[in-house]
PDB file of C-alpha atoms and ligand atoms in Angstrom:
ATOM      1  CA  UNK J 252      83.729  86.219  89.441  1.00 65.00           C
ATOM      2  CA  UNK J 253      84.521  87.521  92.907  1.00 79.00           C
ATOM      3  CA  UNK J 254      85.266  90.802  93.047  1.00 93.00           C
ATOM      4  CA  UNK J 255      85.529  93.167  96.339  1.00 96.00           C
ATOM      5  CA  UNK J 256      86.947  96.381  96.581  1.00 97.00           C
ATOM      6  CA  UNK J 257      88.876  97.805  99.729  1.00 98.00           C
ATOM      7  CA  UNK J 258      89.234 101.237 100.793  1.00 98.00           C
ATOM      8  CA  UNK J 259      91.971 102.493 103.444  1.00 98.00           C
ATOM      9  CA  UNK J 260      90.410 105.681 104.447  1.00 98.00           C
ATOM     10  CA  UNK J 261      94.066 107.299 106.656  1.00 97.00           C
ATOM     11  CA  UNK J 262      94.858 109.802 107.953  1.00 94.00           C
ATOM     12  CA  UNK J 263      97.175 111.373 105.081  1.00 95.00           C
ATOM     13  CA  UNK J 264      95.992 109.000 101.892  1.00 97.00           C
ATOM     14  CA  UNK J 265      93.037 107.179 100.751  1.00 98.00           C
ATOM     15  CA  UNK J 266      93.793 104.122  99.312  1.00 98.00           C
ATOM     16  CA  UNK J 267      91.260 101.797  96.984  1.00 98.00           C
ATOM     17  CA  UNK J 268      92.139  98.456  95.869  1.00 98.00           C
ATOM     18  CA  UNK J 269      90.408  95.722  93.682  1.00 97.00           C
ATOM     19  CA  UNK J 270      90.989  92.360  95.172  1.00 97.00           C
ATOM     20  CA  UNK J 271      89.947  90.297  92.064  1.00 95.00           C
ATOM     21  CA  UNK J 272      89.731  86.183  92.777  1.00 93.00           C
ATOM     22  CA  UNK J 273      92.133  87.084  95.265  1.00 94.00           C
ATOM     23  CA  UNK J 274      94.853  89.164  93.977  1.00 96.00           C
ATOM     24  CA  UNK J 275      95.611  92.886  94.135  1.00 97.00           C
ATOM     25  CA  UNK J 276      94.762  93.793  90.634  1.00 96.00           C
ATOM     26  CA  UNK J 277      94.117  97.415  90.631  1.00 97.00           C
ATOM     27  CA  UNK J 278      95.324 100.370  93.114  1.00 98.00           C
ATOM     28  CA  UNK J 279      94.926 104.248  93.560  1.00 98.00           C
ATOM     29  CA  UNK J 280      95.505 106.277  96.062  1.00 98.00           C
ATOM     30  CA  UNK J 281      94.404 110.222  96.257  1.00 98.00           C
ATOM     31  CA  UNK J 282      95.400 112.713  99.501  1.00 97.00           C
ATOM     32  CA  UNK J 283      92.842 112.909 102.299  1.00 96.00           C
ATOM     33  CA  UNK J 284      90.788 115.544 101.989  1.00 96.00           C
ATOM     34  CA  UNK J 285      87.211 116.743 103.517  1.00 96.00           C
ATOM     35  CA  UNK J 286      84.061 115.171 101.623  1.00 96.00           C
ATOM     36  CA  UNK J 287      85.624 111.371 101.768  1.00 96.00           C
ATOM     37  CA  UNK J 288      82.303 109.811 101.290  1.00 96.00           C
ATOM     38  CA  UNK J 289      82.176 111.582  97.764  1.00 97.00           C
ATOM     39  CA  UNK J 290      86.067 111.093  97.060  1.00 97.00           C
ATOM     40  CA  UNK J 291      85.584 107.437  97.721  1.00 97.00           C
ATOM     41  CA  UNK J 292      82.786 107.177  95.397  1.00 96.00           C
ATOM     42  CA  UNK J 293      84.459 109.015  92.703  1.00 97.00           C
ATOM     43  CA  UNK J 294      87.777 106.864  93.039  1.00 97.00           C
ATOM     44  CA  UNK J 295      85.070 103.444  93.069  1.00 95.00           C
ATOM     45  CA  UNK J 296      83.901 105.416  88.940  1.00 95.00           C
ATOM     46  CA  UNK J 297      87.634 105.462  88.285  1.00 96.00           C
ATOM     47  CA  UNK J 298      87.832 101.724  89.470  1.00 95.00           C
ATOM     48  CA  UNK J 299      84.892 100.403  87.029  1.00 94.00           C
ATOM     49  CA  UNK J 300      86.304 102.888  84.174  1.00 95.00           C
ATOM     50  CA  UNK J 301      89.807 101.525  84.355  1.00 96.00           C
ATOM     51  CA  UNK J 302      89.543  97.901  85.297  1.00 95.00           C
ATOM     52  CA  UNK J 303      86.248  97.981  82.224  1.00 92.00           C
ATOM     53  CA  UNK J 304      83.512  96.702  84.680  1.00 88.00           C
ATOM     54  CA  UNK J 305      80.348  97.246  85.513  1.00 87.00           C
ATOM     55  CA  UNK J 306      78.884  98.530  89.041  1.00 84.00           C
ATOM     56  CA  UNK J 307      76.836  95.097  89.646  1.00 89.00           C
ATOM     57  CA  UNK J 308      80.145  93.528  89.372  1.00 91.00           C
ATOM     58  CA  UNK J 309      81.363  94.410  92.255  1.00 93.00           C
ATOM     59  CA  UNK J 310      80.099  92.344  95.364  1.00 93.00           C
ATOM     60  CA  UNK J 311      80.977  94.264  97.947  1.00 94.00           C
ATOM     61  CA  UNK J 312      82.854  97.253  99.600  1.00 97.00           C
ATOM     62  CA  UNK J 313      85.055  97.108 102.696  1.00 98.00           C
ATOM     63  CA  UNK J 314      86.327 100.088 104.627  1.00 98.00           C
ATOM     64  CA  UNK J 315      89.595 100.196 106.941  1.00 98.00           C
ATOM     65  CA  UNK J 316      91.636 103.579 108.610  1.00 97.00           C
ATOM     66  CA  UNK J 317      90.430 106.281 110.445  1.00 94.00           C
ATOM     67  CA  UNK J 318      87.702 107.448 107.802  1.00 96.00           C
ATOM     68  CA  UNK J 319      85.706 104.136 107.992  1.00 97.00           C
ATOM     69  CA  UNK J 320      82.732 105.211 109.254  1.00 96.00           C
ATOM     70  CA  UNK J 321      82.503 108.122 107.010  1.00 96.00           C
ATOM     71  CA  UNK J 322      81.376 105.927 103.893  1.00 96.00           C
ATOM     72  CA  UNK J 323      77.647 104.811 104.189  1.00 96.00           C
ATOM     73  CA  UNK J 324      78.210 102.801 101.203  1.00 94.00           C
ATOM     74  CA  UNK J 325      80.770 100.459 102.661  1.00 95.00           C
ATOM     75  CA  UNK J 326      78.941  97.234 103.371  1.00 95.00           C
ATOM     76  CA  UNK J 327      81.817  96.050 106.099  1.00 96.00           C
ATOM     77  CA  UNK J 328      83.940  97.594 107.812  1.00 97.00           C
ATOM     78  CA  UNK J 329      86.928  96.247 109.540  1.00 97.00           C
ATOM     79  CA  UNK J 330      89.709  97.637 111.887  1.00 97.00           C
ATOM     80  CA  UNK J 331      93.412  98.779 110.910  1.00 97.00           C
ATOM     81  CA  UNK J 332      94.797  96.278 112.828  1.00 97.00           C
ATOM     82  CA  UNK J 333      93.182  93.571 111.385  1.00 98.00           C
ATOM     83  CA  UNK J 334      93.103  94.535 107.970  1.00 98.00           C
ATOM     84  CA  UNK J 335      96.977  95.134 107.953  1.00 98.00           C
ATOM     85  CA  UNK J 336      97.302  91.457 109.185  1.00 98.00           C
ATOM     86  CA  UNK J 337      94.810  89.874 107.120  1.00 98.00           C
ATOM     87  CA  UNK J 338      96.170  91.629 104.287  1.00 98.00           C
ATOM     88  CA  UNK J 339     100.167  91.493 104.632  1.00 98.00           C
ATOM     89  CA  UNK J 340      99.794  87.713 105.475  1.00 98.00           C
ATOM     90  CA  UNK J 341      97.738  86.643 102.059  1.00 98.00           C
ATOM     91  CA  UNK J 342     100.294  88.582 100.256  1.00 98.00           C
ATOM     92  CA  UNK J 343     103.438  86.988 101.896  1.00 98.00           C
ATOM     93  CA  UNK J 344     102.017  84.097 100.960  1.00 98.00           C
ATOM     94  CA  UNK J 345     101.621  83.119 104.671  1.00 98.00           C
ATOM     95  CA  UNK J 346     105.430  84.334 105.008  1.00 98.00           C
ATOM     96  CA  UNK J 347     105.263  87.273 107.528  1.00 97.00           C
ATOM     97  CA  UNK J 348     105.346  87.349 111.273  1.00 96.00           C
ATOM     98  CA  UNK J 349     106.016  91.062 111.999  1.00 95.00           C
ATOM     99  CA  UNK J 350     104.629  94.091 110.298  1.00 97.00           C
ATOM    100  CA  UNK J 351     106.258  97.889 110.977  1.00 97.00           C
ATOM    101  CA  UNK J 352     103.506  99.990 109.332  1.00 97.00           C
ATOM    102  CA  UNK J 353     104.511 103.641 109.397  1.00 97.00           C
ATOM    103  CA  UNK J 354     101.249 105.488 108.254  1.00 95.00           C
ATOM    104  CA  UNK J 355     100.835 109.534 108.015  1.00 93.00           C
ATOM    105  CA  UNK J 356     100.324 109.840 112.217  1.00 92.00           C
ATOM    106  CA  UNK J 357     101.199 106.696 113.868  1.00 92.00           C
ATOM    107  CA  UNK J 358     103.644 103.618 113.998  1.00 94.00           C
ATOM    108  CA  UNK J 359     102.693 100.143 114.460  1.00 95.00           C
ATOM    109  CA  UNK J 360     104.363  96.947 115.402  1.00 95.00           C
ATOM    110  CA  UNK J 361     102.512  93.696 114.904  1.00 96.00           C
ATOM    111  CA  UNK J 362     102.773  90.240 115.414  1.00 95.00           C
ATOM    112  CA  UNK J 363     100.936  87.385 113.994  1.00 96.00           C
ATOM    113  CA  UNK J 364     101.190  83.611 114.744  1.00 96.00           C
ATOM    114  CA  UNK J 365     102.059  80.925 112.494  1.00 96.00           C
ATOM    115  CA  UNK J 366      98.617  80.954 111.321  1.00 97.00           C
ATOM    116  CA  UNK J 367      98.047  84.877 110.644  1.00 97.00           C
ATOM    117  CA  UNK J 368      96.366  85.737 114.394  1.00 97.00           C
ATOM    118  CA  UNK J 369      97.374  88.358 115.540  1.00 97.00           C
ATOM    119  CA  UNK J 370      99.559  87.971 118.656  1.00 96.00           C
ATOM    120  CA  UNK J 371     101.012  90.862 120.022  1.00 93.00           C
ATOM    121  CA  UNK J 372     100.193  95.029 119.018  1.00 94.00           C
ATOM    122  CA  UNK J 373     102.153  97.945 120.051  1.00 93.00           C
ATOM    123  CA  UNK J 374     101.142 101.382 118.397  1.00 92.00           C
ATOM    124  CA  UNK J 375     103.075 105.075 118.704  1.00 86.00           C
ATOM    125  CA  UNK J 376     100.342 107.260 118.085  1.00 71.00           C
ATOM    126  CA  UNK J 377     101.538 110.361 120.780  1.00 76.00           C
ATOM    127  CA  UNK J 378     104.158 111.352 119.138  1.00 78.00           C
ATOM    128  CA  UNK J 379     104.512 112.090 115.133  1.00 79.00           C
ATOM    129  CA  UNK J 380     108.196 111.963 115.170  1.00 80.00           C
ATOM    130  CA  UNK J 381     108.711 108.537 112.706  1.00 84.00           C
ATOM    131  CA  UNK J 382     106.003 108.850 111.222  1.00 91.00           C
ATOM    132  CA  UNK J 383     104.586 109.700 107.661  1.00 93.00           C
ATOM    133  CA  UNK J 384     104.103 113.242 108.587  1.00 91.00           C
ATOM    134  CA  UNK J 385     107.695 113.739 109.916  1.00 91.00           C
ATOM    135  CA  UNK J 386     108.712 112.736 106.797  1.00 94.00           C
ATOM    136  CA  UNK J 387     106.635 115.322 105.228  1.00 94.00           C
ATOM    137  CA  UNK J 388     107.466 118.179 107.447  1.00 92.00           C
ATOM    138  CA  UNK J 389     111.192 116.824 106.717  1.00 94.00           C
ATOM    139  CA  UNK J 390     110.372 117.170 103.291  1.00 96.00           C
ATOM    140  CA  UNK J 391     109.256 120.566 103.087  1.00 95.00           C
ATOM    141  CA  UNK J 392     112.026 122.302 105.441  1.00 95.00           C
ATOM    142  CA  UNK J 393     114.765 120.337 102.488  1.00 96.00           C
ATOM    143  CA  UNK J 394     112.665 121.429 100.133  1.00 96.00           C
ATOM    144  CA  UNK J 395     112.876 117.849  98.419  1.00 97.00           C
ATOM    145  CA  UNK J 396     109.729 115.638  97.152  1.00 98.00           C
ATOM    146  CA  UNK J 397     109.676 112.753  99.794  1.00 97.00           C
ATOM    147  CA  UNK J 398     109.697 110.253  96.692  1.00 97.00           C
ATOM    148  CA  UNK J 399     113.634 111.341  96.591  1.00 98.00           C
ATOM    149  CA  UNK J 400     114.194 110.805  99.998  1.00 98.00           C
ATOM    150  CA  UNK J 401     115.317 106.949  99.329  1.00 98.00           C
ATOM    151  CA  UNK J 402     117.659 107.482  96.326  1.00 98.00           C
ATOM    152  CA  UNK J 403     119.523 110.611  97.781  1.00 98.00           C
ATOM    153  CA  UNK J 404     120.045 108.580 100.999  1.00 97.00           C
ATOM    154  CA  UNK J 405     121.859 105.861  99.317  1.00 96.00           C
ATOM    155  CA  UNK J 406     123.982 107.923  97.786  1.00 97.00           C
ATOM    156  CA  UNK J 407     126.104 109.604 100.526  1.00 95.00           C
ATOM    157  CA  UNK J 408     127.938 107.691 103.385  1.00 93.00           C
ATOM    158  CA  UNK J 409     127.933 110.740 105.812  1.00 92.00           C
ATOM    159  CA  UNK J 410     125.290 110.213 108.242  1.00 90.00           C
ATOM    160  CA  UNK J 411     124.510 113.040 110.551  1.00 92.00           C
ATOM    161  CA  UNK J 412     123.742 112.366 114.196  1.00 88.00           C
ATOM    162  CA  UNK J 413     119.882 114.000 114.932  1.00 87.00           C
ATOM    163  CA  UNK J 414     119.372 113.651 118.181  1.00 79.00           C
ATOM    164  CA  UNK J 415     116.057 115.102 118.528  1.00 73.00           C
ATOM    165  CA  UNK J 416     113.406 112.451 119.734  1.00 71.00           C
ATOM    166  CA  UNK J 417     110.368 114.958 119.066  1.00 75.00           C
ATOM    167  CA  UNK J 418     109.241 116.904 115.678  1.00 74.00           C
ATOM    168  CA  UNK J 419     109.410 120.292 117.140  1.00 76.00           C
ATOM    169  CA  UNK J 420     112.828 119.904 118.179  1.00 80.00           C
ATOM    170  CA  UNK J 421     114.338 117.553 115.374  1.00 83.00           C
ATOM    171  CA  UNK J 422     112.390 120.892 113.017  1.00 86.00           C
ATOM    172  CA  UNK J 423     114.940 123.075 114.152  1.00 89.00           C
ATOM    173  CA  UNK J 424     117.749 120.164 114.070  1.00 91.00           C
ATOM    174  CA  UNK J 425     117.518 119.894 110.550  1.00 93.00           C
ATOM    175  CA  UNK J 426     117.194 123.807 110.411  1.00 93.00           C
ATOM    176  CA  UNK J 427     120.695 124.917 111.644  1.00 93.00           C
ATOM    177  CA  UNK J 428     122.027 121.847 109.664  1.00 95.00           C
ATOM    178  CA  UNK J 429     120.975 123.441 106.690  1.00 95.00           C
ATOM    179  CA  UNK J 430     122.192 126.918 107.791  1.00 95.00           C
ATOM    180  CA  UNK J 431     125.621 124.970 109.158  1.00 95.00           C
ATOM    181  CA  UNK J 432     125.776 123.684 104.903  1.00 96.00           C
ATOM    182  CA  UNK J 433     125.659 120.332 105.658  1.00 96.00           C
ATOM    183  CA  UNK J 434     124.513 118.493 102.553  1.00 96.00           C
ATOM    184  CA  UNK J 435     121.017 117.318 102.211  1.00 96.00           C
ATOM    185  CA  UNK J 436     121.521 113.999 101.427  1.00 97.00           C
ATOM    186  CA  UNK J 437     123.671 113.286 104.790  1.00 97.00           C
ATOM    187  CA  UNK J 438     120.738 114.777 107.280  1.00 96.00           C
ATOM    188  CA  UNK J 439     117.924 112.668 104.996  1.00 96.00           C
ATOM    189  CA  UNK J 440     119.857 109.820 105.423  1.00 96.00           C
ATOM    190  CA  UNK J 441     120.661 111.374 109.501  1.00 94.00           C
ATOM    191  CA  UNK J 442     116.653 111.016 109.839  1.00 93.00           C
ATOM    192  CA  UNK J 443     116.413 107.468 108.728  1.00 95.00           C
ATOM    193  CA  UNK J 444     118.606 106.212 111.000  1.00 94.00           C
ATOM    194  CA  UNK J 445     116.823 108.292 113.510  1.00 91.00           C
ATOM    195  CA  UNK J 446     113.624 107.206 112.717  1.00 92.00           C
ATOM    196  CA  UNK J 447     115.130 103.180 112.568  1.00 93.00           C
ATOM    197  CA  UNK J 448     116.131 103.998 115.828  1.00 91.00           C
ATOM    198  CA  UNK J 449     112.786 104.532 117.233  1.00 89.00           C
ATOM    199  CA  UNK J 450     110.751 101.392 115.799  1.00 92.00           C
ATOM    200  CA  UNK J 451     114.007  99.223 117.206  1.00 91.00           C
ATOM    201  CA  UNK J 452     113.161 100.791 120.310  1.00 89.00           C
ATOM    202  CA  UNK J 453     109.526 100.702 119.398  1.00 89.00           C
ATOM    203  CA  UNK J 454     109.623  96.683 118.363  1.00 88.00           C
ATOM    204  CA  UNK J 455     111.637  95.908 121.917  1.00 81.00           C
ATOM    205  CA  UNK J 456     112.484  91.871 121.475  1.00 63.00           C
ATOM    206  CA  UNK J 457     108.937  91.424 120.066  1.00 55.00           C
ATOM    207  CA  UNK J 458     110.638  90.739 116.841  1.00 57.00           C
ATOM    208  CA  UNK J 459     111.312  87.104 115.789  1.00 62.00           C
ATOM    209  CA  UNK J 460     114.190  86.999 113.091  1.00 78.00           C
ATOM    210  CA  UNK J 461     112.060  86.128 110.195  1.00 88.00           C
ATOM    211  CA  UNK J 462     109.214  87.165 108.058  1.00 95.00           C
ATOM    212  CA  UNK J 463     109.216  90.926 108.764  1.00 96.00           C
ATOM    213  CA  UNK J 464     107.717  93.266 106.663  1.00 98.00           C
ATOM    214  CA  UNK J 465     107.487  97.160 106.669  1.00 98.00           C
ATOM    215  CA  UNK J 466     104.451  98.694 104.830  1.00 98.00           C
ATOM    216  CA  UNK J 467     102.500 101.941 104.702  1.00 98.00           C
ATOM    217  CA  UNK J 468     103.189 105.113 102.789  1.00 98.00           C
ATOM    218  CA  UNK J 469     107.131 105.256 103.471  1.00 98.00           C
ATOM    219  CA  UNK J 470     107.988 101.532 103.100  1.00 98.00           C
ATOM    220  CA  UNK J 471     108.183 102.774  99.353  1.00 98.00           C
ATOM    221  CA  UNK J 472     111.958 104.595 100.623  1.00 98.00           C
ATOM    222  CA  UNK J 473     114.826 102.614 100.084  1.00 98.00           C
ATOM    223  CA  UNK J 474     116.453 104.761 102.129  1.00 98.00           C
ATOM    224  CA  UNK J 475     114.332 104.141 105.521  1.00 97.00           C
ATOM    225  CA  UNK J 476     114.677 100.330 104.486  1.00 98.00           C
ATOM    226  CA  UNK J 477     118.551 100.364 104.565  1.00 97.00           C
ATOM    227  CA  UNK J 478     118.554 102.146 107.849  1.00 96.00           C
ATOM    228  CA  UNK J 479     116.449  99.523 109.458  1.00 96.00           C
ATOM    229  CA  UNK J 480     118.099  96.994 108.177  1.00 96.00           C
ATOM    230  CA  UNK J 481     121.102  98.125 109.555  1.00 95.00           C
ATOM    231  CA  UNK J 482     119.796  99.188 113.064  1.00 92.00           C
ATOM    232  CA  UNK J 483     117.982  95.498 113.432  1.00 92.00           C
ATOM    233  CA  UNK J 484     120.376  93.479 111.833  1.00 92.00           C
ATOM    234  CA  UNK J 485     117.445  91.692 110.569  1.00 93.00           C
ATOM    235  CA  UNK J 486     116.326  91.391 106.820  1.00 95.00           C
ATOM    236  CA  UNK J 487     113.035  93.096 106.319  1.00 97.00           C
ATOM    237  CA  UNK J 488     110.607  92.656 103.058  1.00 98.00           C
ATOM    238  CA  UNK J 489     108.457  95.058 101.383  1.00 98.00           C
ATOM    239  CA  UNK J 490     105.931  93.618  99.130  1.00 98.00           C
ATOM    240  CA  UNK J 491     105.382  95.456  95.897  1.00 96.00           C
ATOM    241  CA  UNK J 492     102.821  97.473  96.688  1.00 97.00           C
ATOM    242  CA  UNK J 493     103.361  98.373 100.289  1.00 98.00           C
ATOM    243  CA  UNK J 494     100.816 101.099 100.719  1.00 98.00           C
ATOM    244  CA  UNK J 495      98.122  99.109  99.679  1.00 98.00           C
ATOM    245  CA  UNK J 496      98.281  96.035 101.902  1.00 98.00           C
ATOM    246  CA  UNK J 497      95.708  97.699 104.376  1.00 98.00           C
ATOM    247  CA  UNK J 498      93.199  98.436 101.921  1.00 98.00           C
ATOM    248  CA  UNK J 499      93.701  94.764 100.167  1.00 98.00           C
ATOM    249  CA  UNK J 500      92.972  92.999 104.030  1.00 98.00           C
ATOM    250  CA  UNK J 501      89.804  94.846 104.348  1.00 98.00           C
ATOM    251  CA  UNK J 502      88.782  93.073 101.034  1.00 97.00           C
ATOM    252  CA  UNK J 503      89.811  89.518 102.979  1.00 96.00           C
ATOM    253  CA  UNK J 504      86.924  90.424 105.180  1.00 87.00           C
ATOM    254  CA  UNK J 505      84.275  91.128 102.709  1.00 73.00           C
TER     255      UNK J 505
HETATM  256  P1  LIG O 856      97.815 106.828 106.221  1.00 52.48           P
HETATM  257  O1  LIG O 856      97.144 105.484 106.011  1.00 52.48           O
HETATM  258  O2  LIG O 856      97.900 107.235 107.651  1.00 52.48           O
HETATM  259  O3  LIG O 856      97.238 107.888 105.327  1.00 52.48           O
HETATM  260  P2  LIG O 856      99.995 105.903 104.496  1.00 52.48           P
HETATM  261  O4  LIG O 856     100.333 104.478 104.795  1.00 52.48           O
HETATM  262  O5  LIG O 856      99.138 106.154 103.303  1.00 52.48           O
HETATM  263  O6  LIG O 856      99.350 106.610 105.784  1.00 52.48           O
HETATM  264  O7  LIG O 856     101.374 106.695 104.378  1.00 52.48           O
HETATM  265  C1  LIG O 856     101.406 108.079 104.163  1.00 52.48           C
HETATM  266  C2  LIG O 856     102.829 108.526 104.207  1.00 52.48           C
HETATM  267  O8  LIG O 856     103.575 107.875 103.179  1.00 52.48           O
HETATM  268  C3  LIG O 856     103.044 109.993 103.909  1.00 52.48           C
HETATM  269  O9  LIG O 856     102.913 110.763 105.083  1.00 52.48           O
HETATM  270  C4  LIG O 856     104.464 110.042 103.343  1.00 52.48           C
HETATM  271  O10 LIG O 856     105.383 110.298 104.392  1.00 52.48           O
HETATM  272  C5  LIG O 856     104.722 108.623 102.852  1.00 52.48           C
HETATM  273  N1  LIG O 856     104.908 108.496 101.400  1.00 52.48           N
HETATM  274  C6  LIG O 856     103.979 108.674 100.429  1.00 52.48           C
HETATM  275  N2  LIG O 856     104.519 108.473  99.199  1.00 52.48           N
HETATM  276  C7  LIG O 856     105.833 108.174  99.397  1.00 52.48           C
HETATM  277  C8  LIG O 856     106.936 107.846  98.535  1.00 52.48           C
HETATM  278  N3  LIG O 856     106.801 107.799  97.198  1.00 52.48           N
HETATM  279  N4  LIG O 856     108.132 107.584  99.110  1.00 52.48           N
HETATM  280  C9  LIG O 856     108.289 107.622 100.447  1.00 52.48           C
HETATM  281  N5  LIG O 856     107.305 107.915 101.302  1.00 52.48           N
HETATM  282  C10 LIG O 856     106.088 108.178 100.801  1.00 52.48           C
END
């Protein structure tokens, strides 16, 4: 039996995975918090308890995302990057050439050859407007669980124009909307378009017209999918557990 398990330690989630003879077979993710060396070890208990095995089963641990180093019991540790490649590719079945992660603080564009190398990287890590945490921030100033985000989108066809290209700014965008009554759903579906915007201008012509695949946290809205879609007249594929890809490629390395 070959059994790894992979741990995305990022900035807003940390993700485990068991990567049993190859497949994601298990997943959990709790919110980053301080102590991840213990929080990781208590979500590896939770792995054994609820996928019934034994510690000595496991043969080894691999760590990914910002908190990597911060687990002495991780036996490999691999970059972000790489993991996200390794990881996206296996599960495409060999299928994807581009990955737009959106995680909690950056964006990422990638690129990968025929044969899963990696060929091309570009990162937005200066700026948190499209990322996870803009979403959040959105979030709380709507007062409306992020999980919604994707299903109120989809059902309005008014799409306000935010123009703001920076959090602070776009903060008090969606602000006066609010105050101005314009309904939620239009300025949530406003700030996917917005956010579309910025990984087209993000992904440049780096983008072939196949096999591209947007995971991380917010890959899970609809919503944000639709908008993209629509921006890059290009289809784009989310596998089913899009948040979890990172984690699962650190397990390829193991
Ligand atoms: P990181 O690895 O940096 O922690 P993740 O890939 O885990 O980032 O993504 C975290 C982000 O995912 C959050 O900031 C949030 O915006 C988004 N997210 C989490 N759950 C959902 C959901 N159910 N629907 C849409 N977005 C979500």
């Amino acid at each position: 039996m070959s059994l790894n398990i992979g741990l995305d330690l990022g900035s807003t989630a940390i993700k485990m995975v068991i990567n049993h003879n190859g497949e994601l077979k298990w997943h959990k993710k709790v919110p980053t918090a301080p102590g991840q060396e213990k929080i990781a070890k208590d979500l590896i208990e939770v792995a054994l308890e609820e996928y019934g095995l034994a510690e000595g089963d496991i043969k080894d641990v691999a760590a990914t995302g910002y908190g990597k180093g911060l687990v002495s019991f991780a036996g490999v540790r691999v970059d972000e990057i790489s993991a996200n490649a390794r990881g996206i590719f296996a599960l495409s079945n060999g299928d994807c050439r581009t990955i737009i992660n959106i995680g909690g603080q950056d964006l990422k564009v990638i690129n990968l050859e025929e044969n899963g190398q990696i060929s091309n990287f570009k990162m937005n890590d200066k700026c948190a407007a499209g990322t996870g945490r803009f979403f959040e921030l959105a979030a709380r100033i709507l007062d409306t669980p992020i999980g919604e985000f994707g299903r109120l989108s989809q059902s309005t066809d008014e799409t306000v124009e935010l123009n703001s290209t920076c959090v602070v700014f776009a903060e008090s965008e969606i602000v006066s909307l609010i105050a101005k009554g314009t309904p939620k759903e239009a300025i949530i579906r406003g700030l996917h378009y917005s956010v579309a915007r910025r990984i087209g201008n993000l992904m440049g012509r780096n983008a072939s017209g196949r096999g591209i695949y947007l995971d991380g946290g917010p890959a899970q809205n609809a919503g944000l999918l639709e908008a993209l879609e629509d921006e890059l007249l290009m289809e784009i594929k989310v596998l089913p557990q899009p948040q979890f890809t990172v984690a699962f490629g650190a397990t390829l390395a193991a």
